[in-house]
């Protein structure tokens, strides 16, 4: 509801989505680095693969961040037009 100020497009929600996306990306990177270190220490040739699903999830997270930024921009513009 615009008049009450209830909107999901806030800076706080945008930051939370960004943090979740960064944690997922960090988990992906750490998983690959750990696998690489384990294969180096154990002298076992492990195949390090990059799953396309993981890349798509990160890209969706990044697009949600931009959706929240754009929604916040539209929300502030709409409030200016309604209250002015």
CSV table of N, CA and C in Angstrom, one decimal:
chain,number,residue,atom,x,y,z
A,1,UNK,N,0.8,-1.2,0.0
A,1,UNK,CA,0.0,0.0,0.0
A,1,UNK,C,0.9,1.2,0.0
A,2,UNK,N,0.8,2.0,-1.0
A,2,UNK,CA,1.7,3.2,-1.2
A,2,UNK,C,1.4,4.2,-0.1
A,3,UNK,N,0.1,4.5,0.3
A,3,UNK,CA,-0.2,5.5,1.3
A,3,UNK,C,0.3,5.2,2.7
A,4,UNK,N,0.4,3.9,3.0
A,4,UNK,CA,0.9,3.5,4.3
A,4,UNK,C,2.4,3.3,4.3
A,5,UNK,N,3.0,3.3,3.1
A,5,UNK,CA,4.5,3.2,3.0
A,5,UNK,C,4.9,1.7,3.0
A,6,UNK,N,4.0,0.8,2.9
A,6,UNK,CA,4.4,-0.6,2.8
A,6,UNK,C,4.8,-1.0,1.4
A,7,UNK,N,6.0,-1.4,1.3
A,7,UNK,CA,6.5,-1.8,0.0
A,7,UNK,C,7.7,-2.7,0.2
A,8,UNK,N,7.9,-3.7,-0.7
A,8,UNK,CA,9.0,-4.6,-0.6
A,8,UNK,C,10.3,-4.0,-1.1
A,9,UNK,N,10.1,-2.9,-1.9
A,9,UNK,CA,11.3,-2.3,-2.5
A,9,UNK,C,12.0,-1.2,-1.6
A,10,UNK,N,12.6,-1.7,-0.6
A,10,UNK,CA,13.4,-0.9,0.3
A,10,UNK,C,14.8,-1.2,0.2
A,11,UNK,N,15.6,-0.2,0.7
A,11,UNK,CA,17.1,-0.4,0.7
A,11,UNK,C,17.5,-1.6,1.5
A,12,UNK,N,16.8,-1.9,2.6
A,12,UNK,CA,17.1,-3.0,3.5
A,12,UNK,C,16.8,-4.3,2.8
A,13,UNK,N,15.7,-4.4,2.1
A,13,UNK,CA,15.5,-5.7,1.3
A,13,UNK,C,16.4,-5.9,0.2
A,14,UNK,N,16.8,-4.8,-0.5
A,14,UNK,CA,17.8,-4.9,-1.5
A,14,UNK,C,19.1,-5.4,-1.0
A,15,UNK,N,19.5,-4.9,0.2
A,15,UNK,CA,20.8,-5.3,0.8
A,15,UNK,C,20.7,-6.8,1.2
A,16,UNK,N,19.6,-7.2,1.7
A,16,UNK,CA,19.4,-8.6,2.1
A,16,UNK,C,19.5,-9.6,0.9
A,17,UNK,N,18.9,-9.2,-0.2
A,17,UNK,CA,19.0,-10.0,-1.4
A,17,UNK,C,20.4,-10.0,-1.9
A,18,UNK,N,21.1,-8.9,-1.9
A,18,UNK,CA,22.5,-8.8,-2.3
A,18,UNK,C,23.4,-9.7,-1.4
A,19,UNK,N,23.2,-9.7,-0.1
A,19,UNK,CA,23.9,-10.5,0.8
A,19,UNK,C,23.7,-12.0,0.5
A,20,UNK,N,22.4,-12.4,0.3
A,20,UNK,CA,22.1,-13.8,0.0
A,20,UNK,C,22.8,-14.2,-1.3
A,21,UNK,N,22.8,-13.3,-2.3
A,21,UNK,CA,23.4,-13.7,-3.5
A,21,UNK,C,25.0,-13.8,-3.4
A,22,UNK,N,25.5,-12.9,-2.6
A,22,UNK,CA,27.0,-13.0,-2.3
A,22,UNK,C,27.4,-14.2,-1.6
A,23,UNK,N,26.5,-14.6,-0.6
A,23,UNK,CA,26.8,-15.8,0.2
A,23,UNK,C,26.8,-17.1,-0.7
A,24,UNK,N,25.8,-17.1,-1.6
A,24,UNK,CA,25.7,-18.2,-2.5
A,24,UNK,C,26.9,-18.3,-3.5
A,25,UNK,N,27.3,-17.1,-4.0
A,25,UNK,CA,28.5,-17.1,-4.8
A,25,UNK,C,29.8,-17.4,-4.1
A,26,UNK,N,29.9,-17.0,-2.8
A,26,UNK,CA,31.0,-17.4,-2.0
A,26,UNK,C,31.0,-18.9,-1.7
A,27,UNK,N,29.9,-19.4,-1.5
A,27,UNK,CA,29.8,-20.9,-1.2
A,27,UNK,C,30.2,-21.6,-2.5
A,28,UNK,N,29.8,-21.2,-3.6
A,28,UNK,CA,30.2,-21.8,-4.9
A,28,UNK,C,31.8,-21.8,-5.0
A,29,UNK,N,32.3,-20.6,-4.8
A,29,UNK,CA,33.8,-20.4,-5.0
A,29,UNK,C,34.5,-21.3,-3.9
A,30,UNK,N,34.1,-21.2,-2.7
A,30,UNK,CA,34.8,-22.0,-1.7
A,30,UNK,C,34.7,-23.5,-1.9
A,31,UNK,N,33.6,-23.9,-2.4
A,31,UNK,CA,33.4,-25.4,-2.8
A,31,UNK,C,34.4,-25.8,-3.8
A,32,UNK,N,34.6,-25.0,-4.8
A,32,UNK,CA,35.6,-25.3,-5.9
A,32,UNK,C,37.0,-25.2,-5.4
A,33,UNK,N,37.3,-24.2,-4.6
A,33,UNK,CA,38.7,-24.1,-4.0
A,33,UNK,C,39.0,-25.2,-3.1
A,34,UNK,N,38.0,-25.6,-2.2
A,34,UNK,CA,38.2,-26.7,-1.3
A,34,UNK,C,38.5,-28.0,-2.1
A,35,UNK,N,37.7,-28.2,-3.1
A,35,UNK,CA,37.9,-29.4,-4.0
A,35,UNK,C,39.3,-29.4,-4.6
A,36,UNK,N,39.7,-28.2,-5.1
A,36,UNK,CA,41.0,-28.1,-5.7
A,36,UNK,C,42.1,-28.4,-4.7
A,37,UNK,N,42.0,-27.8,-3.5
A,37,UNK,CA,43.0,-28.0,-2.5
A,37,UNK,C,43.1,-29.5,-2.1
A,38,UNK,N,41.9,-30.1,-1.9
A,38,UNK,CA,41.9,-31.5,-1.5
A,38,UNK,C,42.6,-32.4,-2.6
A,39,UNK,N,42.3,-32.1,-3.8
A,39,UNK,CA,42.9,-32.9,-4.9
A,39,UNK,C,44.4,-32.7,-5.0
A,40,UNK,N,44.8,-31.5,-4.6
A,40,UNK,CA,46.3,-31.2,-4.6
A,40,UNK,C,47.0,-31.9,-3.5
A,41,UNK,N,46.4,-31.9,-2.3
A,41,UNK,CA,47.0,-32.5,-1.1
A,41,UNK,C,46.9,-34.0,-1.2
A,42,UNK,N,45.8,-34.5,-1.6
A,42,UNK,CA,45.7,-36.0,-1.7
A,42,UNK,C,46.3,-36.6,-2.9
A,43,UNK,N,46.7,-35.7,-3.8
A,43,UNK,CA,47.3,-36.2,-5.1
A,43,UNK,C,46.3,-37.1,-5.9
A,44,UNK,N,45.1,-36.7,-5.8
A,44,UNK,CA,44.0,-37.4,-6.6
A,44,UNK,C,43.5,-36.4,-7.6
A,45,UNK,N,43.3,-36.9,-8.8
A,45,UNK,CA,42.8,-36.0,-9.8
A,45,UNK,C,41.2,-36.0,-9.7
A,46,UNK,N,40.7,-35.0,-9.1
A,46,UNK,CA,39.3,-34.8,-9.0
A,46,UNK,C,38.8,-33.9,-10.2
A,47,UNK,N,37.7,-34.2,-10.8
A,47,UNK,CA,37.2,-33.4,-11.8
A,47,UNK,C,36.4,-32.2,-11.2
A,48,UNK,N,36.9,-31.0,-11.5
A,48,UNK,CA,36.2,-29.8,-10.9
A,48,UNK,C,35.3,-29.3,-12.0
A,49,UNK,N,34.0,-29.5,-11.8
A,49,UNK,CA,33.0,-29.1,-12.8
A,49,UNK,C,32.2,-27.9,-12.2
A,50,UNK,N,31.8,-27.1,-13.1
A,50,UNK,CA,30.9,-25.9,-12.8
A,50,UNK,C,29.5,-26.2,-13.3
A,51,UNK,N,28.6,-26.3,-12.4
A,51,UNK,CA,27.3,-26.6,-12.8
A,51,UNK,C,26.6,-25.4,-13.3
A,52,UNK,N,25.9,-25.5,-14.5
A,52,UNK,CA,25.2,-24.4,-15.1
A,52,UNK,C,24.1,-23.9,-14.2
A,53,UNK,N,23.5,-24.8,-13.4
A,53,UNK,CA,22.4,-24.5,-12.5
A,53,UNK,C,22.9,-23.4,-11.5
A,54,UNK,N,24.1,-23.6,-11.0
A,54,UNK,CA,24.6,-22.7,-10.0
A,54,UNK,C,24.8,-21.3,-10.6
A,55,UNK,N,25.3,-21.3,-11.8
A,55,UNK,CA,25.5,-20.0,-12.5
A,55,UNK,C,24.2,-19.3,-12.8
A,56,UNK,N,23.1,-20.0,-13.1
A,56,UNK,CA,21.8,-19.5,-13.4
A,56,UNK,C,21.2,-18.9,-12.1
A,57,UNK,N,21.4,-19.6,-11.0
A,57,UNK,CA,20.9,-19.1,-9.7
A,57,UNK,C,21.6,-17.8,-9.3
A,58,UNK,N,22.9,-17.7,-9.5
A,58,UNK,CA,23.6,-16.4,-9.2
A,58,UNK,C,23.1,-15.3,-10.2
A,59,UNK,N,22.9,-15.6,-11.4
A,59,UNK,CA,22.4,-14.6,-12.4
A,59,UNK,C,20.9,-14.2,-12.0
A,60,UNK,N,20.1,-15.1,-11.6
A,60,UNK,CA,18.8,-14.8,-11.1
A,60,UNK,C,18.8,-13.9,-9.9
A,61,UNK,N,19.7,-14.2,-9.0
A,61,UNK,CA,19.9,-13.3,-7.8
A,61,UNK,C,20.3,-11.9,-8.2
A,62,UNK,N,21.3,-11.8,-9.1
A,62,UNK,CA,21.7,-10.5,-9.5
A,62,UNK,C,20.6,-9.7,-10.2
A,63,UNK,N,19.8,-10.4,-11.0
A,63,UNK,CA,18.6,-9.8,-11.7
A,63,UNK,C,17.6,-9.3,-10.6
A,64,UNK,N,17.4,-10.1,-9.6
A,64,UNK,CA,16.5,-9.7,-8.5
A,64,UNK,C,17.0,-8.4,-7.8
A,65,UNK,N,18.3,-8.3,-7.6
A,65,UNK,CA,18.9,-7.1,-7.1
A,65,UNK,C,18.5,-5.9,-7.9
A,66,UNK,N,18.7,-6.0,-9.2
A,66,UNK,CA,18.3,-4.9,-10.1
A,66,UNK,C,16.8,-4.6,-10.2
A,67,UNK,N,16.0,-5.6,-10.0
A,67,UNK,CA,14.6,-5.4,-9.9
A,67,UNK,C,14.2,-4.6,-8.7
A,68,UNK,N,14.9,-4.9,-7.6
A,68,UNK,CA,14.6,-4.2,-6.3
A,68,UNK,C,15.1,-2.7,-6.4
A,69,UNK,N,16.2,-2.5,-7.1
A,69,UNK,CA,16.7,-1.2,-7.3
A,69,UNK,C,15.7,-0.4,-8.1
A,70,UNK,N,15.3,-1.0,-9.2
A,70,UNK,CA,14.4,-0.3,-10.1
A,70,UNK,C,13.0,-0.1,-9.4
A,71,UNK,N,12.5,-1.0,-8.7
A,71,UNK,CA,11.3,-0.9,-8.0
A,71,UNK,C,11.4,0.2,-6.9
A,72,UNK,N,12.5,0.3,-6.2
A,72,UNK,CA,12.7,1.4,-5.3
A,72,UNK,C,12.7,2.7,-6.0
A,73,UNK,N,13.3,2.8,-7.1
A,73,UNK,CA,13.4,4.1,-7.9
A,73,UNK,C,11.9,4.5,-8.3
A,74,UNK,N,11.2,3.5,-8.8
A,74,UNK,CA,9.8,3.8,-9.2
A,74,UNK,C,9.0,4.2,-8.0
A,75,UNK,N,9.2,3.5,-6.9
A,75,UNK,CA,8.4,3.8,-5.7
A,75,UNK,C,8.7,5.2,-5.2
A,76,UNK,N,9.9,5.6,-5.2
A,76,UNK,CA,10.2,7.0,-4.7
A,76,UNK,C,9.7,8.0,-5.7
A,77,UNK,N,9.7,7.7,-7.0
A,77,UNK,CA,9.1,8.7,-7.9
A,77,UNK,C,7.6,8.7,-7.8
A,78,UNK,N,7.0,7.6,-7.5
A,78,UNK,CA,5.5,7.6,-7.4
A,78,UNK,C,5.1,8.3,-6.1
A,79,UNK,N,5.9,8.2,-5.0
A,79,UNK,CA,5.5,8.9,-3.8
A,79,UNK,C,5.7,10.4,-4.0
A,80,UNK,N,6.7,10.8,-4.8
A,80,UNK,CA,6.9,12.2,-5.0
A,80,UNK,C,5.7,12.8,-5.8
A,81,UNK,N,5.1,12.0,-6.7
A,81,UNK,CA,4.0,12.5,-7.5
A,81,UNK,C,2.7,12.5,-6.7
A,82,UNK,N,2.6,11.5,-5.8
A,82,UNK,CA,1.3,11.4,-5.1
A,82,UNK,C,1.3,12.5,-4.0
A,83,UNK,N,2.4,12.7,-3.3
A,83,UNK,CA,2.4,13.6,-2.1
A,83,UNK,C,2.7,15.1,-2.5
A,84,UNK,N,3.1,15.4,-3.7
A,84,UNK,CA,3.4,16.8,-4.1
A,84,UNK,C,2.3,17.4,-4.8
